[in-house]
GROMACS .gro file of C-alpha atoms in nm:
model
  228
    1SER     CA    1  -5.180   1.800  -1.303
    2SER     CA    2  -5.179   1.470  -1.118
    3SER     CA    3  -4.911   1.343  -1.354
    4SER     CA    4  -4.670   1.629  -1.278
    5SER     CA    5  -4.748   1.600  -0.907
    6SER     CA    6  -4.668   1.230  -0.913
    7SER     CA    7  -4.348   1.296  -1.104
    8SER     CA    8  -4.247   1.563  -0.851
    9SER     CA    9  -4.317   1.330  -0.559
   10SER     CA   10  -4.108   1.055  -0.720
   11TYR     CA   11  -3.822   1.299  -0.772
   12SER     CA   12  -3.843   1.423  -0.413
   13TYR     CA   13  -3.841   1.070  -0.277
   14ALA     CA   14  -3.545   0.976  -0.498
   15LYS     CA   15  -3.356   1.287  -0.388
   16GLN     CA   16  -3.432   1.220  -0.020
   17THR     CA   17  -3.309   0.864  -0.059
   18GLU     CA   18  -2.990   0.982  -0.233
   19CYS     CA   19  -2.920   1.234   0.044
   20GLN     CA   20  -2.982   0.976   0.317
   21GLU     CA   21  -2.744   0.734   0.147
   22LEU     CA   22  -2.481   1.005   0.131
   23GLU     CA   23  -2.532   1.083   0.501
   24THR     CA   24  -2.476   0.717   0.587
   25LYS     CA   25  -2.161   0.717   0.372
   26ILE     CA   26  -2.033   1.036   0.537
   27ALA     CA   27  -2.090   0.896   0.887
   28ARG     CA   28  -1.900   0.579   0.796
   29GLU     CA   29  -1.614   0.767   0.629
   30ARG     CA   30  -1.578   1.012   0.915
   31ALA     CA   31  -1.561   0.721   1.161
   32THR     CA   32  -1.296   0.549   0.949
   33ALA     CA   33  -1.086   0.866   0.914
   34CYS     CA   34  -1.117   0.930   1.288
   35SER     CA   35  -1.029   0.571   1.378
   36SER     CA   36  -0.714   0.590   1.164
   37LEU     CA   37  -0.591   0.894   1.359
   38PHE     CA   38  -0.719   0.831   1.713
   39SER     CA   39  -0.819   0.549   1.943
   40ARG     CA   40  -1.158   0.385   1.896
   41SER     CA   41  -1.283   0.539   2.220
   42GLU     CA   42  -1.241   0.889   2.071
   43CYS     CA   43  -1.443   0.814   1.758
   44GLY     CA   44  -1.786   0.723   1.893
   45VAL     CA   45  -2.013   0.430   1.827
   46ASN     CA   46  -1.917   0.409   1.459
   47ALA     CA   47  -1.546   0.356   1.529
   48THR     CA   48  -1.379   0.101   1.301
   49ASP     CA   49  -1.060  -0.102   1.283
   50ALA     CA   50  -0.896   0.137   1.038
   51GLU     CA   51  -0.534   0.122   0.927
   52HIS     CA   52  -0.305   0.375   1.097
   53ASP     CA   53  -0.036   0.429   0.832
   54TRP     CA   54  -0.007   0.761   0.649
   55PRO     CA   55  -0.105   0.638   0.299
   56ASN     CA   56  -0.429   0.491   0.431
   57GLN     CA   57  -0.500   0.797   0.644
   58VAL     CA   58  -0.488   1.027   0.341
   59VAL     CA   59  -0.716   0.797   0.140
   60TYR     CA   60  -0.970   0.785   0.423
   61MET     CA   61  -0.971   1.163   0.461
   62GLU     CA   62  -0.994   1.234   0.089
   63LYS     CA   63  -1.296   1.004   0.063
   64LEU     CA   64  -1.467   1.197   0.343
   65VAL     CA   65  -1.395   1.535   0.183
   66THR     CA   66  -1.520   1.406  -0.153
   67SER     CA   67  -1.847   1.283  -0.003
   68LEU     CA   68  -1.905   1.609   0.183
   69SER     CA   69  -1.852   1.805  -0.138
   70LEU     CA   70  -2.081   1.569  -0.328
   71TYR     CA   71  -2.353   1.620  -0.068
   72THR     CA   72  -2.418   1.979  -0.168
   73LYS     CA   73  -2.330   1.927  -0.534
   74SER     CA   74  -2.609   1.668  -0.540
   75GLY     CA   75  -2.861   1.923  -0.415
   76CYS     CA   76  -2.877   1.800  -0.054
   77ASP     CA   77  -2.921   2.059   0.219
   78PRO     CA   78  -2.651   2.034   0.491
   79GLU     CA   79  -2.872   2.224   0.736
   80THR     CA   80  -3.112   1.930   0.752
   81SER     CA   81  -2.846   1.679   0.856
   82SER     CA   82  -2.674   1.676   1.195
   83VAL     CA   83  -2.443   1.403   1.062
   84VAL     CA   84  -2.313   1.631   0.787
   85ARG     CA   85  -2.291   1.940   1.009
   86ASP     CA   86  -2.096   1.746   1.274
   87ALA     CA   87  -1.859   1.603   1.013
   88VAL     CA   88  -1.794   1.947   0.867
   89ARG     CA   89  -1.735   2.093   1.213
   90TRP     CA   90  -1.489   1.813   1.297
   91LEU     CA   91  -1.306   1.855   0.966
   92ASN     CA   92  -1.292   2.235   0.969
   93ASN     CA   93  -1.198   2.279   1.335
   94SER     CA   94  -0.988   2.016   1.512
   95GLN     CA   95  -0.873   1.832   1.198
   96ALA     CA   96  -0.767   2.154   1.025
   97ASP     CA   97  -0.550   2.265   1.318
   98PRO     CA   98  -0.182   2.173   1.275
   99LYS     CA   99  -0.127   2.248   1.645
  100SER     CA  100  -0.383   1.992   1.759
  101GLY     CA  101  -0.191   1.677   1.843
  102GLY     CA  102  -0.292   1.375   1.639
  103SER     CA  103  -0.521   1.570   1.407
  104PHE     CA  104  -0.503   1.513   1.033
  105MET     CA  105  -0.336   1.848   0.969
  106ASN     CA  106  -0.091   1.795   1.255
  107THR     CA  107  -0.005   1.455   1.110
  108TRP     CA  108   0.039   1.608   0.764
  109GLN     CA  109   0.226   1.929   0.847
  110VAL     CA  110   0.420   1.828   1.158
  111PHE     CA  111   0.449   1.456   1.227
  112GLN     CA  112   0.516   1.339   0.870
  113VAL     CA  113   0.731   1.642   0.788
  114GLN     CA  114   0.983   1.567   1.063
  115TYR     CA  115   1.083   1.245   0.883
  116TYR     CA  116   1.237   1.468   0.615
  117ASP     CA  117   1.453   1.678   0.850
  118MET     CA  118   1.809   1.703   0.720
  119PRO     CA  119   1.970   1.601   0.945
  120ARG     CA  120   1.719   1.436   1.177
  121LYS     CA  121   1.733   1.518   1.546
  122PRO     CA  122   1.966   1.295   1.751
  123GLY     CA  123   1.814   0.967   1.860
  124LEU     CA  124   1.533   0.967   1.602
  125ARG     CA  125   1.488   0.681   1.357
  126ILE     CA  126   1.627   0.730   1.009
  127GLU     CA  127   1.374   0.617   0.750
  128SER     CA  128   1.480   0.416   0.445
  129PRO     CA  129   1.433   0.551   0.090
  130ASP     CA  130   1.145   0.310   0.022
  131THR     CA  131   0.961   0.417   0.339
  132LEU     CA  132   1.002   0.782   0.242
  133GLY     CA  133   0.871   0.689  -0.102
  134ARG     CA  134   0.556   0.546   0.054
  135LYS     CA  135   0.505   0.866   0.250
  136CYS     CA  136   0.562   1.073  -0.064
  137TRP     CA  137   0.299   0.865  -0.242
  138ALA     CA  138   0.056   0.996   0.020
  139PHE     CA  139   0.167   1.356  -0.036
  140ALA     CA  140   0.122   1.310  -0.412
  141TYR     CA  141  -0.219   1.148  -0.361
  142LEU     CA  142  -0.334   1.455  -0.169
  143ALA     CA  143  -0.185   1.693  -0.427
  144GLN     CA  144  -0.352   1.515  -0.720
  145ASN     CA  145  -0.689   1.435  -0.562
  146LEU     CA  146  -0.777   1.669  -0.278
  147PRO     CA  147  -0.813   2.006  -0.460
  148GLY     CA  148  -1.078   1.863  -0.692
  149THR     CA  149  -1.297   1.773  -0.394
  150PHE     CA  150  -1.318   2.120  -0.242
  151PRO     CA  151  -1.674   2.262  -0.239
  152ASN     CA  152  -1.798   2.481  -0.520
  153THR     CA  153  -2.079   2.735  -0.521
  154THR     CA  154  -2.313   2.570  -0.772
  155SER     CA  155  -2.540   2.423  -0.504
  156PRO     CA  156  -2.877   2.588  -0.440
  157TYR     CA  157  -2.789   2.572  -0.070
  158GLU     CA  158  -2.519   2.749   0.124
  159PRO     CA  159  -2.190   2.575   0.036
  160ILE     CA  160  -2.035   2.359   0.303
  161ASP     CA  161  -1.769   2.564   0.477
  162PHE     CA  162  -1.446   2.388   0.551
  163SER     CA  163  -1.234   2.684   0.448
  164ASN     CA  164  -0.987   2.625   0.734
  165PHE     CA  165  -0.919   2.274   0.607
  166VAL     CA  166  -0.892   2.400   0.247
  167GLU     CA  167  -0.646   2.677   0.333
  168GLN     CA  168  -0.427   2.449   0.544
  169SER     CA  169  -0.428   2.190   0.265
  170LYS     CA  170  -0.329   2.445   0.004
  171ALA     CA  171  -0.032   2.542   0.222
  172ALA     CA  172   0.068   2.183   0.300
  173ILE     CA  173   0.062   2.045  -0.056
  174PRO     CA  174   0.355   2.244  -0.204
  175MET     CA  175   0.552   2.224   0.121
  176THR     CA  176   0.537   1.847   0.147
  177MET     CA  177   0.582   1.781  -0.226
  178ASN     CA  178   0.900   1.988  -0.209
  179LEU     CA  179   1.027   1.775   0.080
  180CYS     CA  180   1.019   1.469  -0.144
  181ASN     CA  181   1.227   1.643  -0.410
  182ARG     CA  182   1.475   1.768  -0.149
  183VAL     CA  183   1.524   1.433   0.023
  184MET     CA  184   1.597   1.272  -0.313
  185ALA     CA  185   1.838   1.551  -0.408
  186ASN     CA  186   2.014   1.498  -0.074
  187CYS     CA  187   2.040   1.127  -0.157
  188PHE     CA  188   1.861   1.028   0.166
  189VAL     CA  189   2.172   1.086   0.379
  190ASN     CA  190   2.127   1.207   0.736
  191GLN     CA  191   2.322   1.526   0.679
  192THR     CA  192   2.257   1.892   0.606
  193TYR     CA  193   2.084   1.942   0.272
  194ASP     CA  194   2.331   1.961  -0.017
  195PRO     CA  195   2.178   1.959  -0.367
  196SER     CA  196   2.516   1.873  -0.521
  197ARG     CA  197   2.446   1.513  -0.413
  198LYS     CA  198   2.162   1.493  -0.665
  199GLY     CA  199   2.210   1.212  -0.916
  200THR     CA  200   2.476   1.029  -0.716
  201CYS     CA  201   2.248   0.765  -0.560
  202PRO     CA  202   2.052   0.592  -0.839
  203LEU     CA  203   1.989   0.275  -0.635
  204ALA     CA  204   1.839   0.471  -0.345
  205VAL     CA  205   1.618   0.666  -0.587
  206PHE     CA  206   1.510   0.335  -0.742
  207ASP     CA  207   1.405   0.211  -0.396
  208PHE     CA  208   1.220   0.536  -0.328
  209HIS     CA  209   1.033   0.520  -0.658
  210TYR     CA  210   0.963   0.152  -0.715
  211LEU     CA  211   0.982  -0.016  -0.373
  212GLY     CA  212   0.813   0.276  -0.197
  213PHE     CA  213   0.595   0.500  -0.415
  214GLU     CA  214   0.486   0.238  -0.667
  215ARG     CA  215   0.435  -0.021  -0.395
  216GLU     CA  216   0.157   0.200  -0.255
  217ASN     CA  217   0.036   0.279  -0.604
  218ALA     CA  218   0.002  -0.089  -0.692
  219LYS     CA  219  -0.234  -0.142  -0.398
  220ARG     CA  220  -0.472   0.112  -0.551
  221GLY     CA  221  -0.460   0.048  -0.923
  222PHE     CA  222  -0.170   0.287  -0.999
  223HIS     CA  223  -0.405   0.579  -0.946
  224VAL     CA  224  -0.134   0.837  -0.870
  225LYS     CA  225   0.107   0.974  -1.128
  226TYR     CA  226   0.471   0.972  -1.016
  227PRO     CA  227   0.560   1.344  -1.001
  228PHE     CA  228   0.917   1.350  -0.869
   0.00000   0.00000   0.00000
């Protein structure tokens, strides 16, 4: 009937509009995530003045992954969008490679991890407990938010494949969360790990928790539960 045809056309237009809005969001979020990791010249015409610290980098990337997952969950077809396909390719290839210098996974699994070496290599800066707490906020943010954004198979279209990124994330989450527990147990001293130190530095743990972790949490509405 004309009524059902009109209703179908309205639905199709609404769905097309929703998918286009998501594409615009994905393009913006990819540019922001890229700009936080690399120079503007490497991120194309949509490059932004993003923040370059680790807590902001993880928030930017999680937003991108969430939007990509939502794209197919909303019934949008990734094959019709070069913006989405390019974002997925970028995420699942270079950004999922821990050996690719400056990539998100390299930053997560290599660059940030070295701050928790016990002891640190000679000549490298020793980070304060509150700075390590800020970094551990980012690890906890990823642990508590990222898995829920991974694609599911309920879409009528082929699910977006960023399996490389998913697998690397699943490996990085427990590894980096454990680093936070170990550095606290070692009482933040620049010496070989010794768990017998645990509990002997309450002021340093206070700085880690409240001046570091919760400082980042306060900026974002205390969204992350303190897990350490």
